[in-house]
């Protein structure tokens, strides 16, 4: 097997040798850099300590990580959101349908043997039963990020998992019917837009971009933290929509592949 | 604490294996997963920097003032890290699907021909 491989790719052995030649100085450099790092366990972070002290007092938020993401460094999260947005656009662009025929195609034989087995009743029942639970859990995580670990990113991905379960439990055609692409695209875009608009609301109020202008509410309740909860919901929308779009484009790809074989 | 360097050592270990996987990979999907493994090294590194011996998670429910808490900044950074990893993986896997579509293979060694 390995002989075949080497014949196919004569550069493989040389590449591995080159990797090890480069790897030895890399180990030295890494070791030199690690010695300079702060010792693990000491926890030297003035900014971190400052925010731990300030989050509950200034923002009525008990999860400091959420306070950083959606308030103190909320502007960075806007950039992070746009990274996600752009990459989803990229995937849609890369996987768009083209009628071009491949130049060479040795997959015809494989297609016959690789047909997906029908969904078993157990997977179907478990999947359908889990959809509601997953959706509820995702929405809970999105809306309670200011209290306990969670927020828009984590919850959004969990919400999108409900669509993966729908695909696993139902058939792909049913999934496509339940996920009209323009609607999901609009859903995602509104989430991204809402985040930016909440930022501009701060400017309109004469404060800084993304300033927390809503009443902070009592500590340790679902409506504490002012705009943090709204930003979290906007992010959750965007992330859930984005991931559902990703899953949809890969499912479409699989369907096209299957259609090609029959 | 004499074992202060252990998280950094684990990070370097993961980084090295991820890099080796990428260099020696014969399957694009495997290559993308190796990149993901490589990126887990950054999680361990960030956790190692932010860890404080005896500190609790930065979720201030039921903690008393003056309680030692680990650094929340690196944890927020890690969230960004994970999002970026997810997007990078999605993009690369989409490219792998498209390459399989066009060339009929996911072995990078079989992709020597540049086509316009």
Coordinates of N, CA and C in Angstrom, one line a residue, chain A residues 5 8-9 15-16 19-20 26 30 34 37-43 45 47-49 51-52 56 62-65 68-69 80 83-84 87 90-91 94-96 98 100 102-104 106-107 110 114 147-149 153-154 243 246 250 253 257, chain B residues 1 4-5 7-9 12 15-16 19-20 23-26 45 47-53 58-61 69-73 75-76 79-80 83-84 86-87 90-91 93-95 97-98 100-105 107 109-110 112 115:
Chain A
X5 N 1.6 4.3 -2.8 CA 1.5 5.7 -2.5 C 2.7 6.5 -2.9
X8 N 2.9 7.1 -6.4 CA 2.0 8.1 -6.9 C 2.5 9.5 -6.6
X9 N 3.1 9.6 -5.4 CA 3.6 10.9 -4.9 C 5.0 10.8 -4.5
X15 N 9.2 15.4 1.6 CA 8.4 16.3 2.3 C 8.4 16.0 3.8
X16 N 8.3 14.7 4.1 CA 8.4 14.3 5.5 C 9.8 14.6 6.1
X19 N 10.0 18.2 6.8 CA 9.2 18.5 7.9 C 10.1 18.3 9.2
X20 N 10.8 17.2 9.3 CA 11.5 16.9 10.5 C 12.8 17.9 10.6
X26 N 12.2 24.4 15.2 CA 10.9 24.8 15.7 C 10.7 24.5 17.2
X30 N 10.1 27.1 20.1 CA 9.0 27.0 21.0 C 9.4 27.0 22.5
X34 N 8.4 29.5 25.4 CA 7.6 29.1 26.5 C 8.2 29.5 27.9
X37 N 7.0 32.8 28.8 CA 5.5 32.9 29.1 C 5.3 33.1 30.6
X38 N 4.2 33.8 31.0 CA 3.9 33.8 32.5 C 3.6 32.4 32.9
X39 N 4.0 32.0 34.1 CA 3.8 30.7 34.7 C 2.3 30.4 34.8
X40 N 2.0 29.2 34.3 CA 0.6 28.8 34.3 C 0.2 28.6 35.8
X41 N -1.0 29.1 36.1 CA -1.5 29.0 37.5 C -1.3 30.2 38.3
X42 N -0.4 31.1 37.8 CA -0.2 32.4 38.6 C -1.4 33.3 38.3
X43 N -1.8 33.4 37.1 CA -3.0 34.2 36.7 C -2.7 35.7 36.8
X45 N -3.3 38.9 35.4 CA -4.1 39.6 34.4 C -4.8 40.8 35.1
X47 N -6.2 43.4 33.7 CA -7.5 43.7 33.0 C -8.6 42.7 33.4
X48 N -8.2 41.4 33.4 CA -9.1 40.4 33.8 C -9.7 40.6 35.2
X49 N -8.8 40.9 36.2 CA -9.2 41.1 37.6 C -10.1 42.4 37.6
X51 N -12.1 43.5 35.3 CA -13.4 43.2 34.7 C -14.2 42.3 35.7
X52 N -13.5 41.3 36.3 CA -14.2 40.5 37.3 C -14.8 41.3 38.4
X56 N -20.3 42.7 37.7 CA -21.6 42.6 38.5 C -22.0 44.1 39.0
X62 N -23.6 38.3 35.8 CA -22.8 37.4 36.6 C -21.8 36.6 35.8
X63 N -22.0 36.4 34.5 CA -21.1 35.7 33.7 C -20.1 36.8 33.0
X64 N -18.9 36.8 33.5 CA -18.0 37.9 33.1 C -17.6 37.7 31.6
X65 N -17.5 36.4 31.2 CA -17.2 36.2 29.8 C -18.2 36.8 28.8
X68 N -17.8 40.5 28.7 CA -16.7 41.0 27.9 C -17.1 40.9 26.4
X69 N -17.8 39.8 26.0 CA -18.1 39.6 24.6 C -19.1 40.6 24.1
X80 N -16.3 39.6 14.8 CA -16.3 38.2 14.9 C -17.6 37.7 14.1
X83 N -17.1 38.0 10.5 CA -16.2 36.9 10.0 C -17.1 35.7 9.6
X84 N -18.0 35.3 10.6 CA -18.9 34.2 10.4 C -19.8 34.4 9.2
X87 N -17.9 34.1 6.0 CA -17.5 32.7 5.6 C -18.7 31.9 5.2
X90 N -19.1 32.7 1.7 CA -18.0 32.1 1.0 C -18.4 30.6 0.7
X91 N -18.9 29.9 1.7 CA -19.3 28.5 1.5 C -20.4 28.4 0.4
X94 N -18.8 28.9 -2.9 CA -18.0 27.8 -3.4 C -18.9 26.7 -3.8
X95 N -20.0 26.4 -3.1 CA -20.9 25.3 -3.4 C -22.0 25.6 -4.3
X96 N -22.0 26.7 -5.0 CA -23.1 27.0 -5.9 C -23.1 26.1 -7.0
X98 N -23.0 24.4 -10.5 CA -22.5 24.7 -11.8 C -22.8 23.5 -12.7
X100 N -21.0 22.6 -15.2 CA -19.8 22.1 -15.8 C -19.5 20.7 -15.4
X102 N -17.1 17.5 -14.8 CA -15.7 17.3 -14.4 C -14.9 16.7 -15.6
X103 N -13.6 17.1 -15.6 CA -12.7 16.7 -16.7 C -12.5 15.2 -16.7
X104 N -12.3 14.6 -15.5 CA -12.2 13.2 -15.4 C -13.0 12.7 -14.2
X106 N -13.7 9.4 -11.8 CA -13.6 7.9 -11.5 C -14.5 7.5 -10.4
X107 N -15.6 8.3 -10.3 CA -16.5 8.0 -9.1 C -17.7 7.1 -9.4
X110 N -17.9 4.0 -7.5 CA -18.1 4.2 -6.1 C -19.5 4.5 -5.7
X114 N -21.9 3.2 -2.6 CA -21.9 4.1 -1.5 C -23.3 4.7 -1.1
X147 N -26.2 35.3 32.7 CA -26.3 34.7 34.1 C -25.3 33.6 34.2
X148 N -25.3 32.6 33.3 CA -24.5 31.4 33.4 C -23.8 31.3 32.0
X149 N -22.8 30.4 31.9 CA -22.1 30.3 30.6 C -23.1 30.1 29.5
X153 N -23.6 32.8 20.6 CA -22.8 31.9 19.7 C -23.1 30.5 20.1
X154 N -23.0 30.2 21.4 CA -23.2 28.8 21.8 C -24.7 28.4 21.5
X243 N -25.4 28.8 10.5 CA -25.1 27.3 10.5 C -26.1 26.5 9.8
X246 N -25.2 26.7 6.2 CA -24.1 25.8 6.0 C -24.5 24.4 5.8
X250 N -24.5 22.0 2.3 CA -23.8 20.6 2.2 C -24.9 19.6 1.9
X253 N -25.6 19.6 -1.7 CA -24.5 19.0 -2.4 C -24.7 17.5 -2.4
X257 N -25.3 14.9 -5.6 CA -24.5 13.7 -5.8 C -25.3 12.5 -5.9
Chain B
X1 N 4.5 25.7 42.7 CA 3.9 24.9 41.6 C 5.0 24.6 40.6
X4 N 4.2 24.1 36.2 CA 3.6 25.3 35.6 C 3.7 25.2 34.1
X5 N 4.6 24.4 33.5 CA 4.8 24.4 32.1 C 4.0 23.4 31.4
X7 N 0.7 22.8 30.7 CA -0.2 23.2 29.6 C 0.5 23.7 28.4
X8 N 1.6 24.3 28.5 CA 2.4 24.8 27.3 C 3.0 23.6 26.6
X9 N 3.4 22.6 27.4 CA 3.9 21.4 26.7 C 2.9 20.7 25.9
X12 N 2.2 22.5 22.7 CA 3.2 22.3 21.7 C 3.1 20.9 21.1
X15 N 0.2 21.0 18.7 CA 0.6 21.8 17.6 C 1.5 20.9 16.6
X16 N 2.4 20.2 17.2 CA 3.3 19.4 16.4 C 2.6 18.3 15.7
X19 N 0.5 19.7 12.9 CA 1.4 20.1 11.7 C 1.9 18.8 11.0
X20 N 2.3 17.8 11.7 CA 2.7 16.6 11.0 C 1.6 16.0 10.2
X23 N 1.2 17.9 7.0 CA 2.3 17.7 6.0 C 2.1 16.3 5.4
X24 N 1.7 15.3 6.2 CA 1.7 13.9 5.6 C 0.3 13.5 5.1
X25 N -0.7 14.4 5.1 CA -2.1 14.0 4.8 C -2.2 13.6 3.4
X26 N -3.1 12.5 3.2 CA -3.4 12.0 1.9 C -4.9 12.2 1.6
X45 N -3.2 26.6 25.2 CA -2.3 27.7 25.5 C -3.0 28.8 26.2
X47 N -5.9 28.7 27.8 CA -6.3 28.2 29.2 C -5.2 28.2 30.1
X48 N -4.0 27.8 29.7 CA -2.8 27.7 30.5 C -2.4 29.1 31.0
X49 N -2.5 30.1 30.1 CA -2.1 31.4 30.5 C -3.1 32.0 31.5
X50 N -4.4 31.7 31.3 CA -5.4 32.4 32.1 C -5.7 31.6 33.5
X51 N -5.2 30.4 33.6 CA -5.5 29.6 34.8 C -4.8 30.2 36.0
X52 N -5.6 30.2 37.1 CA -5.0 30.7 38.4 C -5.3 29.5 39.4
X53 N -4.2 29.1 40.0 CA -4.3 28.0 41.0 C -5.4 28.3 42.0
X58 N -15.1 32.2 35.9 CA -15.6 33.6 36.0 C -17.1 33.7 35.9
X59 N -17.8 32.9 36.6 CA -19.3 33.0 36.7 C -19.6 33.3 38.1
X60 N -20.0 34.5 38.4 CA -20.0 35.0 39.8 C -21.3 34.8 40.4
X61 N -21.8 33.5 40.4 CA -23.0 33.1 41.1 C -22.6 32.4 42.3
X69 N -10.5 34.2 41.0 CA -11.2 33.8 39.8 C -10.2 33.7 38.6
X70 N -10.4 32.7 37.7 CA -9.5 32.6 36.6 C -9.7 33.8 35.6
X71 N -8.8 34.0 34.7 CA -8.9 35.2 33.8 C -10.0 35.0 32.8
X72 N -11.0 35.9 32.8 CA -12.1 35.7 31.8 C -11.7 36.2 30.4
X73 N -10.6 37.0 30.3 CA -10.3 37.6 29.0 C -9.9 36.5 28.0
X75 N -10.8 33.5 28.1 CA -11.9 32.6 27.8 C -12.8 33.3 26.7
X76 N -12.9 34.6 26.8 CA -13.6 35.3 25.7 C -12.8 35.2 24.4
X79 N -13.5 31.9 22.7 CA -14.8 31.9 22.0 C -14.6 32.3 20.6
X80 N -13.8 33.4 20.4 CA -13.5 33.9 19.1 C -12.7 32.9 18.3
X83 N -15.0 30.2 17.1 CA -15.8 30.6 15.9 C -15.0 30.6 14.6
X84 N -13.8 31.2 14.8 CA -12.9 31.2 13.6 C -12.6 29.8 13.1
X86 N -14.5 27.2 13.4 CA -15.6 26.6 12.7 C -15.8 27.2 11.3
X87 N -15.5 28.5 11.2 CA -15.7 29.1 9.8 C -14.6 28.6 8.9
X90 N -15.5 25.1 7.8 CA -16.6 25.1 6.8 C -16.1 25.5 5.4
X91 N -15.3 26.5 5.4 CA -14.8 27.0 4.1 C -13.9 25.9 3.4
X93 N -13.8 22.7 4.0 CA -14.6 21.5 3.7 C -15.4 21.7 2.4
X94 N -15.9 22.9 2.2 CA -16.6 23.3 1.0 C -15.7 23.2 -0.2
X95 N -14.4 23.7 0.0 CA -13.5 23.6 -1.1 C -13.1 22.1 -1.4
X97 N -15.1 19.6 -1.0 CA -16.3 19.0 -1.7 C -16.2 19.4 -3.2
X98 N -15.9 20.7 -3.4 CA -15.8 21.2 -4.8 C -14.7 20.5 -5.6
X100 N -13.5 17.5 -5.0 CA -13.9 16.1 -5.3 C -14.8 16.1 -6.5
X101 N -15.7 17.2 -6.5 CA -16.6 17.3 -7.7 C -15.9 17.4 -9.0
X102 N -14.8 18.3 -9.0 CA -14.1 18.6 -10.2 C -13.1 17.5 -10.6
X103 N -12.3 17.0 -9.6 CA -11.2 16.1 -9.9 C -11.5 14.7 -9.6
X104 N -12.6 14.4 -8.8 CA -12.9 13.0 -8.5 C -12.0 12.4 -7.5
X105 N -11.3 13.2 -6.7 CA -10.4 12.7 -5.7 C -10.2 13.7 -4.6
X107 N -7.3 13.2 -2.6 CA -5.9 13.0 -2.3 C -5.1 14.2 -2.9
X109 N -2.1 14.5 -3.3 CA -1.0 14.1 -4.2 C -1.5 13.9 -5.6
X110 N -2.8 13.7 -5.8 CA -3.4 13.5 -7.2 C -3.8 14.8 -7.8
X112 N -2.0 17.5 -8.9 CA -0.8 18.2 -9.4 C -1.1 19.1 -10.5
X115 N -5.7 23.6 -13.4 CA -6.6 23.8 -14.5 C -7.2 25.2 -14.4

